[in-house]
Coordinates of C-alpha atoms in Angstrom, one line a residue:
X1 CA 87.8 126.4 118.0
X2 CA 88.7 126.9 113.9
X3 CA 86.9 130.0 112.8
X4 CA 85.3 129.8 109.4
X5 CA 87.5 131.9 107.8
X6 CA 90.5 128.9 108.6
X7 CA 88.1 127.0 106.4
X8 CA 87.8 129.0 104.2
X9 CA 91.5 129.2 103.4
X10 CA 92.0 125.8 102.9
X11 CA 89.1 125.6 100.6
X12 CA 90.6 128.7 98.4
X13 CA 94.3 127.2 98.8
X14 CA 92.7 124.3 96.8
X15 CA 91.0 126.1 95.0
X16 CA 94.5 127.5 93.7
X17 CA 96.2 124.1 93.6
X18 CA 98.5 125.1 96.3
X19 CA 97.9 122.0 97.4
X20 CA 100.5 121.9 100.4
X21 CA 99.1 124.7 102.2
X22 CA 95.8 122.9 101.6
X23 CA 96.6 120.1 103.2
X24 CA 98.4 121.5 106.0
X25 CA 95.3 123.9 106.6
X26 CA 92.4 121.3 106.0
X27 CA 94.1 118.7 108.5
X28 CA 94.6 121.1 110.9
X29 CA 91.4 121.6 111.5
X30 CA 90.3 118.3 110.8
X31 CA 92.3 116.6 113.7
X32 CA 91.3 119.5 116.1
X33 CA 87.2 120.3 115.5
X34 CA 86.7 117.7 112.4
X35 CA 85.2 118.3 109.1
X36 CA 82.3 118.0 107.5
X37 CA 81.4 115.3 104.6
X38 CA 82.2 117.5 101.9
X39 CA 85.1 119.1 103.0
X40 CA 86.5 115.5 104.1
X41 CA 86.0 114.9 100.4
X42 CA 88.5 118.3 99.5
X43 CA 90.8 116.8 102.4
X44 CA 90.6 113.7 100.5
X45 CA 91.7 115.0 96.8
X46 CA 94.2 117.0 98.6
X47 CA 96.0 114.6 100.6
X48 CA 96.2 112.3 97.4
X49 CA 97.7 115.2 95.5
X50 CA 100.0 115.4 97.9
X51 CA 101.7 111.5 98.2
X52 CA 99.4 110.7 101.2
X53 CA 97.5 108.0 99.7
X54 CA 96.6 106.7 103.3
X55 CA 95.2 109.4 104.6
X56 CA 93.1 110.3 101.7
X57 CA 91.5 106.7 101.9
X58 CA 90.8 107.4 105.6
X59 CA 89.2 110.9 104.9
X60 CA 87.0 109.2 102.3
X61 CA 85.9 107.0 104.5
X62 CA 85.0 109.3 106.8
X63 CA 83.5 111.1 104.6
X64 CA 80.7 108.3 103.5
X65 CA 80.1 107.2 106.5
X66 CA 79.2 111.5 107.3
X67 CA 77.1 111.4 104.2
X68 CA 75.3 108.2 105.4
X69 CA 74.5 110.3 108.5
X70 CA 73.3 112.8 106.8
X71 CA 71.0 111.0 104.2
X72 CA 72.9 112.4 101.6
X73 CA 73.2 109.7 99.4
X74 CA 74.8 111.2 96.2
X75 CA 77.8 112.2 98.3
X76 CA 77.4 108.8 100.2
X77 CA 77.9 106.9 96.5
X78 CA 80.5 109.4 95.1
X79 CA 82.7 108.5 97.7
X80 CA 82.2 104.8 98.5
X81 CA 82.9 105.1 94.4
X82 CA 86.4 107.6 94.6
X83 CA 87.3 105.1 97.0
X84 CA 87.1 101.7 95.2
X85 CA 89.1 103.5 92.8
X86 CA 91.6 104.7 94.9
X87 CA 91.9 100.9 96.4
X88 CA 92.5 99.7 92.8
X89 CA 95.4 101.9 92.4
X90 CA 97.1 101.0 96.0
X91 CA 96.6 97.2 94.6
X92 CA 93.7 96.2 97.5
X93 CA 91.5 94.4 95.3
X94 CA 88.9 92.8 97.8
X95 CA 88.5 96.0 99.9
X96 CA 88.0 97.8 96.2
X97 CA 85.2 95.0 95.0
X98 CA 83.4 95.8 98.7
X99 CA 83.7 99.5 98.1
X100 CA 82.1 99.3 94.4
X101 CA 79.5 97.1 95.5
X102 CA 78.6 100.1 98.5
X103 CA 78.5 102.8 95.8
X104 CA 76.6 100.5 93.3
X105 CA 74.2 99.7 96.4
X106 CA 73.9 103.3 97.2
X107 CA 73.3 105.0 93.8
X108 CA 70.5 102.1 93.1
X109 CA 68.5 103.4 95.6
X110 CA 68.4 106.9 94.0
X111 CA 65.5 107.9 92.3
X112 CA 67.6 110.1 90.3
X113 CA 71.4 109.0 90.5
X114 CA 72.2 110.6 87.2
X115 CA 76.0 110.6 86.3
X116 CA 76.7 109.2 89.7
X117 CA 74.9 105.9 88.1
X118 CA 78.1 105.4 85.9
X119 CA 80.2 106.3 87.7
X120 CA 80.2 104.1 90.5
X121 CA 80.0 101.2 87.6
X122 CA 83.8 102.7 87.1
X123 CA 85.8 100.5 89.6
X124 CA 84.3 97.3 88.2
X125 CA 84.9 98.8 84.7
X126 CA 88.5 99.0 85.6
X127 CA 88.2 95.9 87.6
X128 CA 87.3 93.7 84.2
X129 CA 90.7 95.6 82.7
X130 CA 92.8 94.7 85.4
X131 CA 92.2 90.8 85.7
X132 CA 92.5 90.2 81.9
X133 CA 88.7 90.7 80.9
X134 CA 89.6 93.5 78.2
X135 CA 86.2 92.2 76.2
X136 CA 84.1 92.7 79.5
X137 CA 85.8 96.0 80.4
X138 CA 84.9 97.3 76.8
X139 CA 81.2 96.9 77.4
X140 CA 81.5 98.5 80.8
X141 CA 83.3 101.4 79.9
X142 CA 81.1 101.8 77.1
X143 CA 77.5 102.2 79.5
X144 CA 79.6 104.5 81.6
X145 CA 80.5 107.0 78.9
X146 CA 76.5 106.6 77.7
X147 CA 75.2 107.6 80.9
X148 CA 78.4 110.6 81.3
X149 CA 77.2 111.9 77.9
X150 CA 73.2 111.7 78.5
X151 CA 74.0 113.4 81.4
X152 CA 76.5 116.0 80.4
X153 CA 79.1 115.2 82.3
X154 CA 82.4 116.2 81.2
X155 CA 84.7 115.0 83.8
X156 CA 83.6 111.6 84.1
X157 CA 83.0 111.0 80.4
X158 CA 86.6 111.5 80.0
X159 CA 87.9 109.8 83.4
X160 CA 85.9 106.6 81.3
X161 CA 87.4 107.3 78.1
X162 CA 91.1 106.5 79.3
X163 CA 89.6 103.2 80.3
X164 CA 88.0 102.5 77.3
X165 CA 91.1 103.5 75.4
X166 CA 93.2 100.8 77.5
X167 CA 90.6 98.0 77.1
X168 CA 90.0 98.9 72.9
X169 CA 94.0 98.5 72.6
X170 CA 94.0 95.1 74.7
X171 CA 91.4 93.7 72.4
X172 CA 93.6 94.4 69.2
X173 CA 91.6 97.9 68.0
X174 CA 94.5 100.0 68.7
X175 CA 93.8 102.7 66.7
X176 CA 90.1 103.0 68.4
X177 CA 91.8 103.4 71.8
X178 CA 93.9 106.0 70.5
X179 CA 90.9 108.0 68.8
X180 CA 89.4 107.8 72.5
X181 CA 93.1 109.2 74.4
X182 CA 92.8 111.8 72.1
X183 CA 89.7 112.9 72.8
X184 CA 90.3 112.4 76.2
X185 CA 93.8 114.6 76.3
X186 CA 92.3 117.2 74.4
X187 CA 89.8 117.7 77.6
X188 CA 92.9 118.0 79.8
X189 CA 94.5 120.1 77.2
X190 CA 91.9 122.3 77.9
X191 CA 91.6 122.4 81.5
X192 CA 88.2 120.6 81.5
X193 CA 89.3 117.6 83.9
X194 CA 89.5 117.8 87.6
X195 CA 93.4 117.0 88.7
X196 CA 93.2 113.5 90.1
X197 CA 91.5 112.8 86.6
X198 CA 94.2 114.8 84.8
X199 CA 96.8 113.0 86.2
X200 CA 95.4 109.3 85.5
X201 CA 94.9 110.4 82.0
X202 CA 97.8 112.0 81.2
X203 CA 100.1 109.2 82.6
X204 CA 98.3 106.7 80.9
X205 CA 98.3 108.4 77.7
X206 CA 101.5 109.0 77.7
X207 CA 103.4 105.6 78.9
X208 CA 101.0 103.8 75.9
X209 CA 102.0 106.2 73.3
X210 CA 105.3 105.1 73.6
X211 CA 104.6 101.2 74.1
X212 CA 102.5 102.0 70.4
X213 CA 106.5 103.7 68.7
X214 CA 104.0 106.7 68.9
X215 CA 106.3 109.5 69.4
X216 CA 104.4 112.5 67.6
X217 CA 101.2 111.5 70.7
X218 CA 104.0 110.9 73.1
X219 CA 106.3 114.6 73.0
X220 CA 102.5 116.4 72.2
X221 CA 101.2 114.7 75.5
X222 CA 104.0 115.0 77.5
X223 CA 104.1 118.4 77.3
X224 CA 100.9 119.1 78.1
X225 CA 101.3 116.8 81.3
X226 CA 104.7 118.6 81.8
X227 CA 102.7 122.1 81.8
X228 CA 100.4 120.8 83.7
X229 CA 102.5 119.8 86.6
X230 CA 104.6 123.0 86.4
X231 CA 101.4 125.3 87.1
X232 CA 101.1 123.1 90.8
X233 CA 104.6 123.2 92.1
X234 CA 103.6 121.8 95.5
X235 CA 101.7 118.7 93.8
X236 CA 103.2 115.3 94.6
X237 CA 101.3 112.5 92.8
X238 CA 102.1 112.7 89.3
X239 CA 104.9 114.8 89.3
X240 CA 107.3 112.0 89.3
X241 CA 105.6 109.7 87.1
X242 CA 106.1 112.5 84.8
X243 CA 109.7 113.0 84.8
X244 CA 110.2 109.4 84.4
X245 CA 108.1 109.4 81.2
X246 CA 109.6 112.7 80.1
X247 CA 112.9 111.1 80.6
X248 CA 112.4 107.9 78.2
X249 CA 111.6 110.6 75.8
X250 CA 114.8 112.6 76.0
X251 CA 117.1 109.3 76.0
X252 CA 115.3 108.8 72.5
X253 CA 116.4 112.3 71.7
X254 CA 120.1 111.2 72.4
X255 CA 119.7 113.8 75.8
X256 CA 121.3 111.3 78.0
X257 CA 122.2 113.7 80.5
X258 CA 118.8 115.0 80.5
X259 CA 117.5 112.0 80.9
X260 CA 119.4 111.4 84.3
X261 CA 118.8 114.2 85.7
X262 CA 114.8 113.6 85.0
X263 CA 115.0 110.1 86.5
X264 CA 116.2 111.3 89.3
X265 CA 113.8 114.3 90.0
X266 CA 111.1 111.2 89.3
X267 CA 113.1 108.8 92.2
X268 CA 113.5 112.0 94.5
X269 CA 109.5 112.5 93.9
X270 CA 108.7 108.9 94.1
X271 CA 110.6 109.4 98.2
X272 CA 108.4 112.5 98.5
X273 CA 105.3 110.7 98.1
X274 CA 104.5 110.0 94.6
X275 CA 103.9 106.1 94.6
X276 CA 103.2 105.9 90.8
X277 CA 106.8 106.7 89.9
X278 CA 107.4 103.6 91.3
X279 CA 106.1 101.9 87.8
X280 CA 108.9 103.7 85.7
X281 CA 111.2 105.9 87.5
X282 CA 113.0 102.9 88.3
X283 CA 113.2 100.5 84.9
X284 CA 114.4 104.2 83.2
X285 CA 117.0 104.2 85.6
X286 CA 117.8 101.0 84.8
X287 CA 117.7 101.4 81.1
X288 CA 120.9 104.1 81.0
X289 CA 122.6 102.5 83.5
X290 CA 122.5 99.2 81.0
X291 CA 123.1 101.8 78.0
X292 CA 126.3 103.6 79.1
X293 CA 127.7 100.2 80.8
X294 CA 127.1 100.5 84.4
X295 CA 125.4 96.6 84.0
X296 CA 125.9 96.2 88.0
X297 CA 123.7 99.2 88.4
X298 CA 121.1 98.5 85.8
X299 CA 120.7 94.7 87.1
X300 CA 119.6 96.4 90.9
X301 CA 117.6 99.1 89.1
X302 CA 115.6 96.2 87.2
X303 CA 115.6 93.9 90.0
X304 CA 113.7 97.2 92.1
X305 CA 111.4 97.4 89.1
X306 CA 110.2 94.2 89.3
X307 CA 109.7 94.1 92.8
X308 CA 106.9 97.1 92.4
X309 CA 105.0 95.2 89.5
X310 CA 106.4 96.4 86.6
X311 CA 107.8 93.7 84.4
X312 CA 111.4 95.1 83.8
X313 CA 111.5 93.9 80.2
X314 CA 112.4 93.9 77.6
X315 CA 115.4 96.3 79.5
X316 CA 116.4 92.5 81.5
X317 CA 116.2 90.4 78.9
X318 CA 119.2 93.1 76.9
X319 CA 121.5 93.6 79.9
X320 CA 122.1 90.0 79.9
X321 CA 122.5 89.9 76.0
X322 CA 124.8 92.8 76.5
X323 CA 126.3 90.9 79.3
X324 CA 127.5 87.9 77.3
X325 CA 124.4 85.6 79.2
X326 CA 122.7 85.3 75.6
X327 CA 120.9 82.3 76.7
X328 CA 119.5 84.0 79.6
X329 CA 118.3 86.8 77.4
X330 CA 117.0 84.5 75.2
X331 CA 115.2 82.4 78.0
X332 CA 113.5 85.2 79.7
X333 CA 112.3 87.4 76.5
X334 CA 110.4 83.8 75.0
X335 CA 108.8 83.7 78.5
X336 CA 108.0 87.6 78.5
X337 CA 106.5 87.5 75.3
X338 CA 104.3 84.2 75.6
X339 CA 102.6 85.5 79.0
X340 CA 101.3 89.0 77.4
X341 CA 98.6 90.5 76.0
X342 CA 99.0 91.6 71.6
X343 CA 100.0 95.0 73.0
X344 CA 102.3 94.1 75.2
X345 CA 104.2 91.5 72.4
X346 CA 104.4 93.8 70.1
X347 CA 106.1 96.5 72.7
X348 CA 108.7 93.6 73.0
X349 CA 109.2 92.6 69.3
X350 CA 112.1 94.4 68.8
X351 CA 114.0 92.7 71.7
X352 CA 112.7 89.6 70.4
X353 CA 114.7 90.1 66.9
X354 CA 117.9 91.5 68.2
X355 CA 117.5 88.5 70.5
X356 CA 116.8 85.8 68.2
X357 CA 119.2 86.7 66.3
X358 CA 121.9 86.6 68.6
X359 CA 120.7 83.4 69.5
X360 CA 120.6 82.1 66.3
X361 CA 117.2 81.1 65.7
X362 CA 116.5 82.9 62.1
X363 CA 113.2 81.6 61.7
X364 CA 111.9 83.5 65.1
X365 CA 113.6 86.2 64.3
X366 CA 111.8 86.8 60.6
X367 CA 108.3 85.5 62.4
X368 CA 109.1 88.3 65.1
X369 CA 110.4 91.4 62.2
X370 CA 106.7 89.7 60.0
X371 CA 104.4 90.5 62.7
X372 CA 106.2 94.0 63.5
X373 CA 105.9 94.6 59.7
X374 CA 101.9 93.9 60.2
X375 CA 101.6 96.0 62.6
X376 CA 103.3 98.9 61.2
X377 CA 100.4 98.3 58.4
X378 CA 97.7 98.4 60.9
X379 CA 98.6 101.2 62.8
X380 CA 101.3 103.0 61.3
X381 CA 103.7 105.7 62.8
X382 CA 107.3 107.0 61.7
X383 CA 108.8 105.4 65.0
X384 CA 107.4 101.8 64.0
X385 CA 108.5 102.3 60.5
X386 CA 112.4 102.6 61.6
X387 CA 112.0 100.1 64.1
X388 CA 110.7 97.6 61.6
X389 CA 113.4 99.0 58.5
X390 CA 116.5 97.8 61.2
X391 CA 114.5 95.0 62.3
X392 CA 114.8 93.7 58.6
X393 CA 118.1 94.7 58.1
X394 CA 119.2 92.7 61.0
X395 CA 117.3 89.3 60.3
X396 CA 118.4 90.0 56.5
X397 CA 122.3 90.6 57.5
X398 CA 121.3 87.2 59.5
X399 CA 120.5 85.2 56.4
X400 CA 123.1 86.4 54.1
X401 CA 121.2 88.3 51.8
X402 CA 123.2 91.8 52.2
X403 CA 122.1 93.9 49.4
X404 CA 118.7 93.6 50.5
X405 CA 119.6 94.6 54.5
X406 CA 122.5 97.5 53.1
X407 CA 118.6 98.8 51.9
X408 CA 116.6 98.4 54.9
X409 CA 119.6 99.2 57.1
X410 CA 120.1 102.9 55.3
X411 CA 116.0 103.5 55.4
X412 CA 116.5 102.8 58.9
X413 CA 119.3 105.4 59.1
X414 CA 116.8 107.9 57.7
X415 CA 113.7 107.4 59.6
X416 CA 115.7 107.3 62.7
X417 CA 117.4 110.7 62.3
X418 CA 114.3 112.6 60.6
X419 CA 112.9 111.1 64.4
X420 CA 116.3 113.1 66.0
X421 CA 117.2 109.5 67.8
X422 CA 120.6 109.8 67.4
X423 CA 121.5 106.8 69.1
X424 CA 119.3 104.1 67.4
X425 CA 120.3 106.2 64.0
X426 CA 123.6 105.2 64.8
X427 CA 123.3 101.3 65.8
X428 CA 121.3 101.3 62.3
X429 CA 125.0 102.6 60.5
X430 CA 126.6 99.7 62.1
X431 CA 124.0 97.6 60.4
X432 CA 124.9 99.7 57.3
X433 CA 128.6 99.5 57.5
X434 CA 128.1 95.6 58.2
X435 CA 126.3 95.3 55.2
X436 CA 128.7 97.2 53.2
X437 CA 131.5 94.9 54.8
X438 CA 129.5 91.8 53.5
X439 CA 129.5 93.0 49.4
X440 CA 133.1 94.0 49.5
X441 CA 132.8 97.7 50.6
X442 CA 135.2 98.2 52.9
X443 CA 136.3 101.7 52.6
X444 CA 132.5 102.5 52.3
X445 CA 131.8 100.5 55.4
X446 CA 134.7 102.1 58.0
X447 CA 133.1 105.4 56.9
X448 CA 129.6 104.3 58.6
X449 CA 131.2 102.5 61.7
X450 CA 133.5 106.0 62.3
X451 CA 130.1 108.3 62.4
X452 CA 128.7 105.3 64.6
X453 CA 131.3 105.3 66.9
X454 CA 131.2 109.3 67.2
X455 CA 127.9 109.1 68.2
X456 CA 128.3 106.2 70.5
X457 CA 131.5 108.4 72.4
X458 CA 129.6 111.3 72.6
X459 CA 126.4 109.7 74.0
X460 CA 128.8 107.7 76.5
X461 CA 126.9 104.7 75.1
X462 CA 130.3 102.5 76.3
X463 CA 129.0 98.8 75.2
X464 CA 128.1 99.8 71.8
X465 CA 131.4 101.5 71.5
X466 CA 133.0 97.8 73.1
X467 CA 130.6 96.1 70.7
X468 CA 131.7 98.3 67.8
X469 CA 135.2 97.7 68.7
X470 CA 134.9 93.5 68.4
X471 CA 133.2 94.2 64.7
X472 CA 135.6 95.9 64.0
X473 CA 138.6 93.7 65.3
X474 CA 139.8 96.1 67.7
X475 CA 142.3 95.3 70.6
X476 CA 139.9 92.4 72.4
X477 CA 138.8 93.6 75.7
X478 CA 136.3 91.1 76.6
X479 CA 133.1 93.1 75.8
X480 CA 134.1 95.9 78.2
X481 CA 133.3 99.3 78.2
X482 CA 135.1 102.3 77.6
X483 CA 135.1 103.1 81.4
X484 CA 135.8 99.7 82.5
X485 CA 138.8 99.9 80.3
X486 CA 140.0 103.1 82.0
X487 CA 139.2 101.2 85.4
X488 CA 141.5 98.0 84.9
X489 CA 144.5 99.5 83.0
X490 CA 144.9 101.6 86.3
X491 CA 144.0 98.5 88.4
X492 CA 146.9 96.8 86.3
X493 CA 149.4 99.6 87.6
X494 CA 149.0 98.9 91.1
X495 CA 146.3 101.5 92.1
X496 CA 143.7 101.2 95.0
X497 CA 140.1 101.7 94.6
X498 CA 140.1 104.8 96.1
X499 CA 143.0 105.9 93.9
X500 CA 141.4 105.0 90.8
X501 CA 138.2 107.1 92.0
X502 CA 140.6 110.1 92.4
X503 CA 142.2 110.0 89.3
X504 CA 138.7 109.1 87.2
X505 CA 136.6 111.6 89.5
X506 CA 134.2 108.5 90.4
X507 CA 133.7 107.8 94.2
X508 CA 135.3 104.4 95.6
X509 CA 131.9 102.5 95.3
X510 CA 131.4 103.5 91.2
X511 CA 135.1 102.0 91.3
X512 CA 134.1 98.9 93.0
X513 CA 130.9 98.2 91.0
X514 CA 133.2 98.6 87.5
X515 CA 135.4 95.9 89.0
X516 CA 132.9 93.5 89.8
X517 CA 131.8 93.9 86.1
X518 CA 135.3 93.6 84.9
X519 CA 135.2 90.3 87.2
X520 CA 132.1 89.0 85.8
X521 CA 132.9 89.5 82.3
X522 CA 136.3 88.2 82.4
X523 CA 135.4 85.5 84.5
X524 CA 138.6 86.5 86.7
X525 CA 138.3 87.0 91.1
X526 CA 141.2 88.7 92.2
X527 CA 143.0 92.1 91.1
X528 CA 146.2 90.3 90.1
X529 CA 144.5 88.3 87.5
X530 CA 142.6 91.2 86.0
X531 CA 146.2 93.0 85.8
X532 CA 147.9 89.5 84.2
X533 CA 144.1 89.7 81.5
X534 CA 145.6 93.6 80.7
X535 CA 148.6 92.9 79.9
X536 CA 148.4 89.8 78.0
X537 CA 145.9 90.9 76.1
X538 CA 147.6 94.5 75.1
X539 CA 145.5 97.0 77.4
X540 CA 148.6 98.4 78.9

């Protein structure tokens, strides 16, 4: 038989967040002498925290039904209500609506439900969000923060403001659901929100901070998140949706290595338990493997994205630009961008230009820069005012007016490396040094393309280096990368696989891969054409 005082160290290990001995401790005793409704609740929150969403939907189970039993109807409602929630995040929509109605059905036959009256309206609240009924899901959240407020209560107030915050944005009042993030943030900030709240918040804050080109929000929120985690080293959940956020901040920062390092941490979480990574540790991935060249990689790292619900764009739509399949690209981003919600577009704008423009539709291209331009007036931030200064300089370069893109291509240059993002800084010089080309500059204009290229090599950023390269009427290499280069001028000398990997330090598969890139892009099949495309083209 447990004594009380094995209890009693499970509740105090989560009391301390040391949420693995919790869990260990709390089911323990729970599969030998049971637990009791409210400490089914703890085991419940624990097992969540630590990337066993399963069990804590089982434990919450049993722990309304134990409440039922006992006529205790509040704890009866709160967790028929953490459930429906929970079931929203694991994606079981009907077993969520039948949870919610439970709580709802519960909590009405209070006489007093106080806070508990909003929130078991939460789940529907996020319900509206979630099937495209933004407008509804306004006026929900809205009577669940009225009732958290009358009622003083702190935690669920700002559970509902993230909510809110999503739905306002959706709607087009972006800067409202900011004002409500922030208010929300500053609770977790200050330690006032339970962890399974603080986590939810955090991450959501966070990932539409930097849909919004809101990177002041985005480093100030990550950190605290980033804190946050490091005080509960044995949490799961969260931990690895953190990384990858904290990593699509660093590869701004030109930290590329970093940035691997912090995807993987998210991936190697996401194994452990953590199923929200899942919704960005694998498009990050994806995005350096398409920015340093690895396009075999970064097609399987999308394609995995995709499969988890996360619409891999507009990363896709730019490995296949950058891939030579510009119709492809230009295909999928129109059908990206006509499915979403305002938010969502404008997030993909920026693809849309670049895109258009390789395509050679102009007047897409300047509808897709106007509406980035209007909503840099809106809801202005430095990161939206470089984006939409080398948005304009690329349309303008586009339509043959380079004066007027030499200007918006060197504000670009600026607001991009007052933002420290050296590597959209430099792709802005190429569109400097292009203009420069264009009104007769040339001296002027290899100057800009040299400090672009620096940056590129140093970043290992190997198609913009190839793509620099063409501009510049380098040796043709088909659109290859630096590495793939180095792979097929030792293919052309006879070399195995594995005798390429020793003499590059790659392993025989990261060899293989680069050749079947080489292949694709060439449009060659065998290793004695790739070595007859090297030499007659001056690679060797």
């Amino acid at each position: 038989m447990t004594s009380s005082s094995d209890l009693d160290a499970g509740r105090a290990a989560a009391a301390d967040r040391r949420w693995a001995d919790a869990y260990e401790r709390l089911a323990r005793i729970d599969a030998t002498d049971g637990l009791a409704a409210s400490d089914l609740e703890l085991l419940a929150t624990v097992a969540l925290l630590r990337g066993e969403p399963q069990a804590s939907i089982d434990a919450w189970s049993r722990a309304y039904a134990g409440h039922l039993a006992s006529d205790d109807t509040a704890g009866a409602a709160r967790s028929a209500g953490w459930l429906a929630l929970q079931l929203i995040e694991l994606g079981d929509f009907t077993n969520s609506v039948l949870w919610a109605a439970r709580a709802m059905r519960v909590a009405n036959a209070m006489a007093e439900p106080g806070s508990l009256a909003g929130f078991v309206r939460l789940a529907p609240a996020v319900g509206q969000l979630g099937s495209g009924n933004p407008t509804e899901a306004v006026h929900r959240f809205e009577e669940v923060v009225a009732i958290a407020e009358r009622h003083g209560d702190r935690e669920l107030a700002a559970f509902t403001m993230i909510g809110l915050g999503k739905s306002l944005i959706e709607v087009g009042e972006i800067a409202e659901g900011f004002a409500c993030f922030d208010r929300c943030m500053d609770e977790v900030a200050a330690g006032e929100v339970p962890p399974v709240a603080a986590g939810v918040i955090s991450c959501s804050a966070i990932s539409d901070a930097l849909m919004a080109f809101d990177l002041e929000r985005a480093a100030a929120w990550t950190s605290v998140l980033d804190r946050w985690c490091r005080e509960q080293p044995e949490l799961i959940t969260f931990s690895g949706q953190c990384r990858a956020l904290e990593s699509m901040l660093l590869v701004i920062h030109g930290a590329w290595a970093e940035a691997s390092t912090a995807v993987e941490l998210a991936l190697s979480r996401f194994r452990a338990g953590d199923y929200r990574a899942v919704y960005g540790a694998p498009y990050q991935l994806a995005e350096l493997s398409r920015l340093r060249g690895a396009f075999h990689s970064a097609e399987e790292s999308y394609r995995r994205a995709g499969e988890s619900g996360w619409e891999p764009q507009p990363g896709l739509s730019l490995l296949h630009l950058a891939a030579g399949r510009t119709q492809r690209a230009h295909d999928e981003i129109r059908r990206s961008v006509a499915g979403v919600d305002p938010f969502t577009r404008r997030f993909l704008l920026p693809a849309v230009v670049e895109i258009e423009v390789a395509a050679g539709d102009l007047d897409a291209a300047r509808r897709a820069v106007d509406e980035l331009r209007e909503a840099s007036r809106s809801t202005p931030t430095p990161m939206l005012a470089a984006t939409v200064a080398a948005a304009e300089a690329r349309v303008l370069l586009a339509e043959g007016d380079a004066r007027r893109a030499l200007d918006r291509a060197r504000a670009a240059v600026d607001a991009w490396s007052a933002l420290a993002a050296p590597y959209e800084a430099a792709r802005s010089r190429v569109l400097v040094g292009r203009a420069l080309r264009a009104i007769g500059e040339a001296a002027a204009a290899d100057a800009e393309f040299d400090a672009a290229r620096g940056v590129f090599l140093a970043l290992g950023a190997d198609p913009a280096v190839a793509e620099l390269a063409e501009l510049t009427g380098e040796r043709r290499s088909g659109g290859l990368t630096a590495r793939e280069l180095e792979v097929l001028r030792l293919v052309s000398t006879g070399l195995t696989n594995r005798a390429i990997g020793a003499r590059l330090s790659l392993s025989e598969k990261t060899v293989a891969r680069h050749l079947s890139n080489i292949f694709g892009k060439l449009g060659l099949s065998t290793r004695a054409a790739a070595t007859a495309y090297a030499y007659e083209n001056g690679l060797v």
